């Protein structure tokens, strides 16, 4: 996509379909982690009696049947049929040809999917100290291509749509920016904003998105609550942060799951 048709930078995203907050797909994780209610004295006695009764019952021994071994039929070798040694040798040679650089040298194979965005170095440098260092600093990481005069920046594992939205915001392509996003997309954008440190650039749109989603704050410790925890921390929404951390501290039985989100350990510890 050409975010800026005259842009001098090609932003290449590899592995755009990487899993995000994978635990959120686990139905068990959506259950509230509330502390168990205290049992009455009578119910505790009944529970202990039931446990003792279960210990008395002995399981019947399981007798395993001996497997029946059938003799394999003897087939005369066909002189035109290659043997397994030849096949194994051919397979290893094909694998070597498909990766000529050797194992571990080519981290991103040529057949891996990738997304390319043409963007402007000027906009990136103004919006993000990360891109300023990559494009304009003494330790610049952008790779120049003399063939087309562009500079290439490689990144990986981001959501392609979230990255496209962020780049459109940075470049002022307002008509290409959605007026509402779901909670997961907002969390994906928050990960990018936190990584590239471009909070000011997205401020107006984030306020609009959060305002539309604010009425959906969960009252139980679920995966969605942890997404809100991360979003409110990244975008400094004190009211939402106080609400979700209150629920988490009341219902959590131990250290919070982070869903692999970059939530600081200090927050989890508190």
Short mmCIF file of N, CA and C in Angstrom, two decimals, residues 32-200:
data_model
loop_
_atom_site.label_atom_id
_atom_site.label_comp_id
_atom_site.label_asym_id
_atom_site.label_seq_id
_atom_site.Cartn_x
_atom_site.Cartn_y
_atom_site.Cartn_z
N UNK A 32 -14.52 -15.77 35.46
CA UNK A 32 -13.95 -14.90 36.50
C UNK A 32 -13.09 -15.71 37.45
N UNK A 33 -11.97 -15.14 37.82
CA UNK A 33 -11.06 -15.81 38.75
C UNK A 33 -11.35 -15.37 40.18
N UNK A 34 -12.63 -15.31 40.53
CA UNK A 34 -13.02 -14.84 41.85
C UNK A 34 -12.64 -15.87 42.92
N UNK A 35 -12.42 -15.39 44.12
CA UNK A 35 -12.07 -16.29 45.21
C UNK A 35 -13.29 -17.14 45.58
N UNK A 36 -13.09 -18.41 45.89
CA UNK A 36 -14.23 -19.28 46.20
C UNK A 36 -14.93 -18.84 47.48
N UNK A 37 -16.27 -18.99 47.46
CA UNK A 37 -17.06 -18.61 48.64
C UNK A 37 -16.81 -19.58 49.79
N UNK A 38 -16.89 -19.08 51.03
CA UNK A 38 -16.66 -19.92 52.20
C UNK A 38 -17.84 -20.85 52.41
N UNK A 39 -17.54 -22.13 52.73
CA UNK A 39 -18.58 -23.12 52.96
C UNK A 39 -19.00 -23.08 54.42
N UNK A 40 -20.28 -23.41 54.65
CA UNK A 40 -20.77 -23.49 56.02
C UNK A 40 -20.18 -24.72 56.69
N UNK A 41 -20.31 -24.78 58.04
CA UNK A 41 -19.74 -25.90 58.80
C UNK A 41 -20.36 -27.21 58.36
N UNK A 42 -21.68 -27.22 58.13
CA UNK A 42 -22.37 -28.44 57.71
C UNK A 42 -21.88 -28.90 56.35
N UNK A 43 -21.72 -27.98 55.41
CA UNK A 43 -21.28 -28.34 54.06
C UNK A 43 -19.84 -28.83 54.07
N UNK A 44 -19.00 -28.26 54.96
CA UNK A 44 -17.62 -28.73 55.04
C UNK A 44 -17.56 -30.17 55.52
N UNK A 45 -18.42 -30.53 56.52
CA UNK A 45 -18.47 -31.92 56.99
C UNK A 45 -18.92 -32.86 55.88
N UNK A 46 -19.94 -32.44 55.11
CA UNK A 46 -20.44 -33.27 54.01
C UNK A 46 -19.37 -33.45 52.94
N UNK A 47 -18.59 -32.40 52.68
CA UNK A 47 -17.54 -32.49 51.67
C UNK A 47 -16.44 -33.44 52.11
N UNK A 48 -16.05 -33.37 53.42
CA UNK A 48 -15.01 -34.27 53.90
C UNK A 48 -15.48 -35.72 53.89
N UNK A 49 -16.77 -35.94 54.24
CA UNK A 49 -17.31 -37.30 54.23
C UNK A 49 -17.30 -37.87 52.81
N UNK A 50 -17.65 -37.04 51.86
CA UNK A 50 -17.66 -37.47 50.46
C UNK A 50 -16.26 -37.82 49.99
N UNK A 51 -15.27 -37.01 50.39
CA UNK A 51 -13.89 -37.28 49.99
C UNK A 51 -13.39 -38.58 50.60
N UNK A 52 -13.76 -38.85 51.88
CA UNK A 52 -13.35 -40.11 52.50
C UNK A 52 -13.98 -41.30 51.79
N UNK A 53 -15.26 -41.15 51.41
CA UNK A 53 -15.94 -42.25 50.72
C UNK A 53 -15.29 -42.53 49.37
N UNK A 54 -14.85 -41.48 48.70
CA UNK A 54 -14.21 -41.69 47.40
C UNK A 54 -12.87 -42.40 47.54
N UNK A 55 -12.18 -42.19 48.68
CA UNK A 55 -10.90 -42.85 48.90
C UNK A 55 -11.07 -44.34 49.14
N UNK A 56 -12.24 -44.76 49.69
CA UNK A 56 -12.46 -46.18 50.00
C UNK A 56 -12.66 -46.98 48.74
N UNK A 57 -13.27 -46.37 47.74
CA UNK A 57 -13.57 -47.09 46.51
C UNK A 57 -12.27 -47.37 45.76
N UNK A 58 -12.06 -48.66 45.47
CA UNK A 58 -10.86 -49.04 44.74
C UNK A 58 -11.21 -49.30 43.29
N UNK A 59 -10.38 -48.83 42.43
CA UNK A 59 -10.63 -49.04 41.01
C UNK A 59 -10.28 -50.47 40.63
N UNK A 60 -11.08 -51.07 39.73
CA UNK A 60 -10.81 -52.42 39.27
C UNK A 60 -9.54 -52.41 38.42
N UNK A 61 -8.75 -53.46 38.57
CA UNK A 61 -7.53 -53.51 37.76
C UNK A 61 -7.87 -53.62 36.28
N UNK A 62 -7.13 -52.92 35.49
CA UNK A 62 -7.35 -52.96 34.05
C UNK A 62 -6.37 -53.93 33.43
N UNK A 63 -6.91 -54.90 32.73
CA UNK A 63 -6.09 -55.92 32.09
C UNK A 63 -5.92 -55.53 30.64
N UNK A 64 -4.70 -55.33 30.27
CA UNK A 64 -4.42 -54.94 28.90
C UNK A 64 -4.29 -56.17 28.02
N UNK A 65 -4.97 -56.12 26.91
CA UNK A 65 -4.89 -57.23 25.97
C UNK A 65 -3.57 -57.20 25.21
N UNK A 66 -3.01 -58.40 25.01
CA UNK A 66 -1.76 -58.45 24.28
C UNK A 66 -2.01 -58.15 22.82
N UNK A 67 -1.22 -57.28 22.24
CA UNK A 67 -1.43 -56.95 20.83
C UNK A 67 -1.14 -58.14 19.92
N UNK A 68 -1.95 -58.27 18.90
CA UNK A 68 -1.78 -59.36 17.94
C UNK A 68 -0.86 -58.88 16.84
N UNK A 69 0.23 -59.55 16.70
CA UNK A 69 1.23 -59.19 15.68
C UNK A 69 0.99 -60.01 14.44
N UNK A 70 0.70 -59.31 13.36
CA UNK A 70 0.49 -60.00 12.10
C UNK A 70 1.75 -59.93 11.26
N UNK A 71 2.03 -61.03 10.62
CA UNK A 71 3.23 -61.07 9.78
C UNK A 71 2.99 -60.23 8.53
N UNK A 72 3.97 -59.44 8.16
CA UNK A 72 3.85 -58.62 6.97
C UNK A 72 4.10 -59.47 5.74
N UNK A 73 3.31 -59.26 4.71
CA UNK A 73 3.54 -60.06 3.49
C UNK A 73 4.87 -59.71 2.84
N UNK A 74 5.47 -60.72 2.27
CA UNK A 74 6.75 -60.53 1.60
C UNK A 74 6.49 -60.15 0.16
N UNK A 75 7.01 -59.00 -0.25
CA UNK A 75 6.80 -58.52 -1.62
C UNK A 75 8.15 -58.49 -2.31
N UNK A 76 8.20 -59.08 -3.50
CA UNK A 76 9.44 -59.07 -4.26
C UNK A 76 9.79 -57.66 -4.68
N UNK A 77 11.01 -57.30 -4.57
CA UNK A 77 11.45 -55.96 -4.90
C UNK A 77 11.35 -55.73 -6.40
N UNK A 78 10.83 -54.57 -6.77
CA UNK A 78 10.71 -54.18 -8.17
C UNK A 78 11.99 -53.46 -8.57
N UNK A 79 12.66 -53.90 -9.58
CA UNK A 79 13.93 -53.24 -9.93
C UNK A 79 13.75 -51.79 -10.33
N UNK A 80 12.53 -51.39 -10.76
CA UNK A 80 12.30 -50.00 -11.17
C UNK A 80 11.91 -49.11 -10.01
N UNK A 81 11.69 -49.67 -8.83
CA UNK A 81 11.26 -48.89 -7.66
C UNK A 81 12.48 -48.46 -6.86
N UNK A 82 12.66 -47.18 -6.63
CA UNK A 82 13.82 -46.72 -5.85
C UNK A 82 13.69 -47.14 -4.40
N UNK A 83 14.79 -47.45 -3.77
CA UNK A 83 14.74 -47.84 -2.36
C UNK A 83 14.65 -46.61 -1.47
N UNK A 84 14.39 -46.83 -0.17
CA UNK A 84 14.18 -45.75 0.79
C UNK A 84 15.45 -44.92 0.98
N UNK A 85 16.59 -45.55 0.88
CA UNK A 85 17.84 -44.80 1.05
C UNK A 85 17.98 -43.74 -0.04
N UNK A 86 17.58 -44.12 -1.28
CA UNK A 86 17.66 -43.15 -2.36
C UNK A 86 16.69 -42.01 -2.14
N UNK A 87 15.46 -42.33 -1.68
CA UNK A 87 14.45 -41.31 -1.45
C UNK A 87 14.89 -40.35 -0.35
N UNK A 88 15.42 -40.89 0.75
CA UNK A 88 15.86 -40.04 1.85
C UNK A 88 17.01 -39.13 1.42
N UNK A 89 17.91 -39.69 0.63
CA UNK A 89 19.01 -38.86 0.15
C UNK A 89 18.53 -37.76 -0.76
N UNK A 90 17.52 -38.04 -1.61
CA UNK A 90 17.00 -37.03 -2.52
C UNK A 90 16.29 -35.93 -1.76
N UNK A 91 15.54 -36.34 -0.70
CA UNK A 91 14.83 -35.33 0.08
C UNK A 91 15.78 -34.38 0.77
N UNK A 92 16.88 -34.89 1.32
CA UNK A 92 17.81 -34.01 2.01
C UNK A 92 18.48 -33.06 1.03
N UNK A 93 18.74 -33.50 -0.20
CA UNK A 93 19.35 -32.61 -1.17
C UNK A 93 18.39 -31.51 -1.58
N UNK A 94 17.11 -31.85 -1.74
CA UNK A 94 16.12 -30.83 -2.10
C UNK A 94 16.00 -29.80 -0.99
N UNK A 95 16.05 -30.23 0.25
CA UNK A 95 15.98 -29.29 1.37
C UNK A 95 17.20 -28.37 1.36
N UNK A 96 18.35 -28.90 1.05
CA UNK A 96 19.54 -28.07 1.01
C UNK A 96 19.45 -27.03 -0.10
N UNK A 97 18.87 -27.44 -1.25
CA UNK A 97 18.74 -26.51 -2.36
C UNK A 97 17.75 -25.40 -2.03
N UNK A 98 16.65 -25.77 -1.31
CA UNK A 98 15.62 -24.77 -1.01
C UNK A 98 16.10 -23.74 -0.02
N UNK A 99 17.12 -24.05 0.78
CA UNK A 99 17.67 -23.08 1.73
C UNK A 99 19.18 -23.03 1.57
N UNK A 100 19.67 -22.37 0.51
CA UNK A 100 21.10 -22.40 0.22
C UNK A 100 21.94 -21.72 1.27
N UNK A 101 21.35 -20.85 2.08
CA UNK A 101 22.14 -20.15 3.08
C UNK A 101 22.50 -21.00 4.26
N UNK A 102 21.89 -22.17 4.35
CA UNK A 102 22.18 -23.02 5.50
C UNK A 102 21.19 -22.76 6.61
N UNK A 103 21.08 -23.70 7.54
CA UNK A 103 20.12 -23.59 8.63
C UNK A 103 20.46 -22.42 9.55
N UNK A 104 19.45 -21.59 9.84
CA UNK A 104 19.62 -20.49 10.76
C UNK A 104 20.12 -19.21 10.11
N UNK A 105 20.62 -19.25 8.87
CA UNK A 105 21.15 -18.04 8.25
C UNK A 105 20.04 -17.19 7.65
N UNK A 106 18.98 -17.84 7.15
CA UNK A 106 17.87 -17.08 6.56
C UNK A 106 16.69 -17.16 7.51
N UNK A 107 16.58 -16.19 8.39
CA UNK A 107 15.54 -16.21 9.40
C UNK A 107 14.16 -16.04 8.79
N UNK A 108 14.08 -15.28 7.69
CA UNK A 108 12.81 -15.03 7.03
C UNK A 108 12.88 -15.60 5.61
N UNK A 109 12.33 -16.79 5.37
CA UNK A 109 12.39 -17.38 4.04
C UNK A 109 11.67 -16.49 3.03
N UNK A 110 12.07 -16.65 1.77
CA UNK A 110 11.49 -15.80 0.73
C UNK A 110 10.01 -16.05 0.54
N UNK A 111 9.54 -17.27 0.89
CA UNK A 111 8.14 -17.57 0.68
C UNK A 111 7.24 -17.08 1.83
N UNK A 112 7.82 -16.52 2.90
CA UNK A 112 7.00 -16.05 4.01
C UNK A 112 6.20 -14.83 3.58
N UNK A 113 4.94 -14.72 4.04
CA UNK A 113 4.12 -13.58 3.66
C UNK A 113 4.66 -12.29 4.25
N UNK A 114 4.49 -11.23 3.52
CA UNK A 114 4.93 -9.93 4.01
C UNK A 114 4.03 -8.84 3.44
N UNK A 115 3.97 -7.72 4.15
CA UNK A 115 3.19 -6.56 3.74
C UNK A 115 4.14 -5.39 3.58
N UNK A 116 3.99 -4.65 2.47
CA UNK A 116 4.86 -3.51 2.21
C UNK A 116 4.05 -2.22 2.19
N UNK A 117 4.56 -1.21 2.89
CA UNK A 117 3.92 0.09 2.94
C UNK A 117 4.94 1.15 2.52
N UNK A 118 4.57 1.95 1.53
CA UNK A 118 5.44 3.07 1.14
C UNK A 118 5.09 4.27 2.01
N UNK A 119 6.04 4.75 2.75
CA UNK A 119 5.80 5.82 3.72
C UNK A 119 6.88 6.90 3.58
N UNK A 120 6.70 7.96 4.33
CA UNK A 120 7.60 9.10 4.26
C UNK A 120 8.51 9.15 5.48
N UNK A 121 9.81 9.27 5.25
CA UNK A 121 10.75 9.36 6.37
C UNK A 121 10.49 10.62 7.19
N UNK A 122 10.09 11.69 6.54
CA UNK A 122 9.85 12.95 7.25
C UNK A 122 8.73 12.80 8.27
N UNK A 123 7.63 12.15 7.87
CA UNK A 123 6.51 11.95 8.79
C UNK A 123 6.90 11.00 9.92
N UNK A 124 7.62 9.94 9.59
CA UNK A 124 8.02 8.97 10.60
C UNK A 124 8.94 9.60 11.64
N UNK A 125 9.89 10.40 11.18
CA UNK A 125 10.85 11.03 12.10
C UNK A 125 10.16 12.02 13.03
N UNK A 126 9.17 12.76 12.51
CA UNK A 126 8.45 13.72 13.35
C UNK A 126 7.58 13.03 14.39
N UNK A 127 7.04 11.86 14.04
CA UNK A 127 6.07 11.20 14.92
C UNK A 127 6.71 10.28 15.95
N UNK A 128 7.86 9.71 15.63
CA UNK A 128 8.38 8.63 16.46
C UNK A 128 9.88 8.73 16.68
N UNK A 129 10.35 8.75 17.93
CA UNK A 129 11.79 8.71 18.20
C UNK A 129 12.43 7.41 17.73
N UNK A 130 11.64 6.34 17.69
CA UNK A 130 12.16 5.07 17.18
C UNK A 130 12.57 5.22 15.72
N UNK A 131 11.66 5.76 14.90
CA UNK A 131 11.96 5.92 13.48
C UNK A 131 13.01 6.99 13.26
N UNK A 132 13.07 7.97 14.12
CA UNK A 132 14.11 8.99 14.01
C UNK A 132 15.49 8.36 14.17
N UNK A 133 15.61 7.46 15.14
CA UNK A 133 16.89 6.77 15.35
C UNK A 133 17.20 5.83 14.18
N UNK A 134 16.15 5.18 13.65
CA UNK A 134 16.37 4.22 12.57
C UNK A 134 16.72 4.89 11.25
N UNK A 135 16.23 6.12 11.05
CA UNK A 135 16.40 6.79 9.77
C UNK A 135 17.41 7.93 9.78
N UNK A 136 17.57 8.57 10.94
CA UNK A 136 18.34 9.80 10.97
C UNK A 136 19.43 9.82 12.04
N UNK A 137 19.53 8.78 12.82
CA UNK A 137 20.48 8.78 13.91
C UNK A 137 21.82 8.18 13.52
N UNK A 138 22.79 8.24 14.42
CA UNK A 138 24.12 7.66 14.12
C UNK A 138 24.09 6.15 14.00
N UNK A 139 23.06 5.50 14.59
CA UNK A 139 22.93 4.05 14.52
C UNK A 139 21.77 3.66 13.62
N UNK A 140 21.61 4.36 12.54
CA UNK A 140 20.47 4.13 11.64
C UNK A 140 20.44 2.69 11.16
N UNK A 141 19.21 2.17 11.06
CA UNK A 141 19.04 0.77 10.70
C UNK A 141 18.44 0.60 9.31
N UNK A 142 17.93 1.67 8.70
CA UNK A 142 17.31 1.55 7.40
C UNK A 142 18.34 1.12 6.35
N UNK A 143 17.92 0.24 5.45
CA UNK A 143 18.78 -0.26 4.39
C UNK A 143 18.46 0.47 3.10
N UNK A 144 19.45 1.11 2.51
CA UNK A 144 19.23 1.85 1.27
C UNK A 144 19.28 0.92 0.07
N UNK A 145 18.43 1.22 -0.91
CA UNK A 145 18.39 0.44 -2.14
C UNK A 145 18.72 1.37 -3.29
N UNK A 146 19.92 1.29 -3.86
CA UNK A 146 20.30 2.20 -4.95
C UNK A 146 19.42 2.06 -6.18
N UNK A 147 18.78 0.90 -6.35
CA UNK A 147 17.99 0.67 -7.56
C UNK A 147 16.80 1.61 -7.65
N UNK A 148 16.10 1.83 -6.54
CA UNK A 148 14.92 2.70 -6.57
C UNK A 148 15.06 3.93 -5.67
N UNK A 149 16.19 4.06 -5.00
CA UNK A 149 16.41 5.22 -4.16
C UNK A 149 15.66 5.21 -2.84
N UNK A 150 15.01 4.11 -2.52
CA UNK A 150 14.24 4.01 -1.28
C UNK A 150 15.08 3.41 -0.17
N UNK A 151 14.64 3.65 1.04
CA UNK A 151 15.24 3.02 2.20
C UNK A 151 14.25 2.01 2.76
N UNK A 152 14.77 0.89 3.22
CA UNK A 152 13.92 -0.22 3.66
C UNK A 152 14.05 -0.41 5.18
N UNK A 153 12.90 -0.52 5.83
CA UNK A 153 12.87 -0.84 7.26
C UNK A 153 12.07 -2.13 7.42
N UNK A 154 12.65 -3.10 8.09
CA UNK A 154 12.01 -4.39 8.29
C UNK A 154 11.47 -4.49 9.71
N UNK A 155 10.28 -5.04 9.82
CA UNK A 155 9.68 -5.30 11.13
C UNK A 155 8.91 -6.60 11.03
N UNK A 156 8.43 -7.10 12.13
CA UNK A 156 7.77 -8.41 12.11
C UNK A 156 6.76 -8.56 13.23
N UNK A 157 5.82 -9.48 13.01
CA UNK A 157 4.86 -9.97 14.02
C UNK A 157 3.76 -8.96 14.38
N UNK A 158 3.70 -7.80 13.74
CA UNK A 158 2.60 -6.88 14.01
C UNK A 158 1.36 -7.29 13.22
N UNK A 159 0.21 -6.78 13.64
CA UNK A 159 -1.01 -6.95 12.86
C UNK A 159 -0.98 -5.97 11.69
N UNK A 160 -1.22 -6.46 10.47
CA UNK A 160 -1.07 -5.63 9.28
C UNK A 160 -2.06 -4.47 9.27
N UNK A 161 -3.29 -4.71 9.66
CA UNK A 161 -4.30 -3.64 9.65
C UNK A 161 -3.99 -2.59 10.71
N UNK A 162 -3.54 -3.02 11.88
CA UNK A 162 -3.17 -2.06 12.92
C UNK A 162 -2.01 -1.18 12.46
N UNK A 163 -1.03 -1.79 11.79
CA UNK A 163 0.11 -1.01 11.30
C UNK A 163 -0.34 -0.05 10.21
N UNK A 164 -1.24 -0.49 9.33
CA UNK A 164 -1.74 0.40 8.27
C UNK A 164 -2.46 1.60 8.88
N UNK A 165 -3.31 1.36 9.89
CA UNK A 165 -4.04 2.45 10.54
C UNK A 165 -3.06 3.44 11.17
N UNK A 166 -2.05 2.92 11.87
CA UNK A 166 -1.07 3.80 12.51
C UNK A 166 -0.33 4.64 11.48
N UNK A 167 0.09 4.02 10.38
CA UNK A 167 0.80 4.77 9.35
C UNK A 167 -0.09 5.84 8.72
N UNK A 168 -1.37 5.54 8.53
CA UNK A 168 -2.29 6.53 7.97
C UNK A 168 -2.47 7.70 8.94
N UNK A 169 -2.51 7.44 10.22
CA UNK A 169 -2.62 8.52 11.21
C UNK A 169 -1.37 9.39 11.16
N UNK A 170 -0.21 8.77 11.16
CA UNK A 170 1.04 9.52 11.14
C UNK A 170 1.16 10.38 9.88
N UNK A 171 0.63 9.90 8.76
CA UNK A 171 0.75 10.63 7.50
C UNK A 171 -0.47 11.52 7.20
N UNK A 172 -1.41 11.62 8.14
CA UNK A 172 -2.56 12.50 7.94
C UNK A 172 -3.54 12.01 6.89
N UNK A 173 -3.58 10.70 6.64
CA UNK A 173 -4.54 10.14 5.67
C UNK A 173 -5.85 9.84 6.37
N UNK A 174 -6.56 10.89 6.78
CA UNK A 174 -7.73 10.76 7.65
C UNK A 174 -8.86 9.95 7.03
N UNK A 175 -9.04 10.02 5.73
CA UNK A 175 -10.13 9.28 5.10
C UNK A 175 -9.87 7.78 5.07
N UNK A 176 -8.68 7.37 5.36
CA UNK A 176 -8.34 5.95 5.39
C UNK A 176 -8.30 5.40 6.82
N UNK A 177 -8.76 6.19 7.77
CA UNK A 177 -8.71 5.80 9.18
C UNK A 177 -10.13 5.49 9.66
N UNK A 178 -10.38 4.32 10.24
CA UNK A 178 -11.73 4.00 10.72
C UNK A 178 -12.14 4.88 11.89
N UNK A 179 -13.43 5.20 11.95
CA UNK A 179 -13.94 6.04 13.03
C UNK A 179 -14.27 5.23 14.28
N UNK A 180 -14.27 3.93 14.17
CA UNK A 180 -14.43 3.07 15.34
C UNK A 180 -13.69 1.76 15.09
N UNK A 181 -13.15 1.20 16.16
CA UNK A 181 -12.44 -0.08 16.10
C UNK A 181 -12.92 -0.93 17.27
N UNK A 182 -12.74 -2.25 17.16
CA UNK A 182 -13.11 -3.10 18.29
C UNK A 182 -11.99 -3.12 19.32
N UNK A 183 -12.25 -3.75 20.45
CA UNK A 183 -11.30 -3.73 21.56
C UNK A 183 -9.97 -4.37 21.19
N UNK A 184 -10.03 -5.49 20.47
CA UNK A 184 -8.79 -6.18 20.11
C UNK A 184 -7.94 -5.32 19.18
N UNK A 185 -8.56 -4.66 18.20
CA UNK A 185 -7.80 -3.81 17.29
C UNK A 185 -7.18 -2.62 18.04
N UNK A 186 -7.94 -2.06 18.98
CA UNK A 186 -7.40 -0.96 19.77
C UNK A 186 -6.18 -1.41 20.57
N UNK A 187 -6.23 -2.63 21.09
CA UNK A 187 -5.09 -3.17 21.84
C UNK A 187 -3.89 -3.40 20.91
N UNK A 188 -4.15 -3.85 19.69
CA UNK A 188 -3.05 -4.04 18.73
C UNK A 188 -2.41 -2.71 18.36
N UNK A 189 -3.23 -1.68 18.20
CA UNK A 189 -2.69 -0.35 17.92
C UNK A 189 -1.90 0.16 19.12
N UNK A 190 -2.39 -0.13 20.34
CA UNK A 190 -1.70 0.31 21.55
C UNK A 190 -0.31 -0.33 21.64
N UNK A 191 -0.18 -1.58 21.22
CA UNK A 191 1.12 -2.24 21.22
C UNK A 191 2.09 -1.50 20.30
N UNK A 192 1.61 -1.11 19.13
CA UNK A 192 2.45 -0.37 18.17
C UNK A 192 2.83 1.00 18.71
N UNK A 193 1.86 1.70 19.29
CA UNK A 193 2.12 3.04 19.82
C UNK A 193 3.14 2.97 20.95
N UNK A 194 3.01 1.97 21.81
CA UNK A 194 3.96 1.80 22.90
C UNK A 194 5.35 1.49 22.37
N UNK A 195 5.44 0.68 21.34
CA UNK A 195 6.74 0.28 20.79
C UNK A 195 7.41 1.43 20.04
N UNK A 196 6.64 2.13 19.21
CA UNK A 196 7.20 3.21 18.40
C UNK A 196 7.15 4.58 19.10
N UNK A 197 6.54 4.62 20.29
CA UNK A 197 6.51 5.85 21.09
C UNK A 197 5.95 7.05 20.30
N UNK A 198 4.76 6.84 19.74
CA UNK A 198 4.13 7.90 18.94
C UNK A 198 2.76 8.26 19.53
N UNK A 199 2.70 8.47 20.84
CA UNK A 199 1.45 8.74 21.53
C UNK A 199 0.76 10.01 21.04
N UNK A 200 1.53 11.05 20.85
CA UNK A 200 0.94 12.33 20.47
C UNK A 200 0.25 12.25 19.11
#
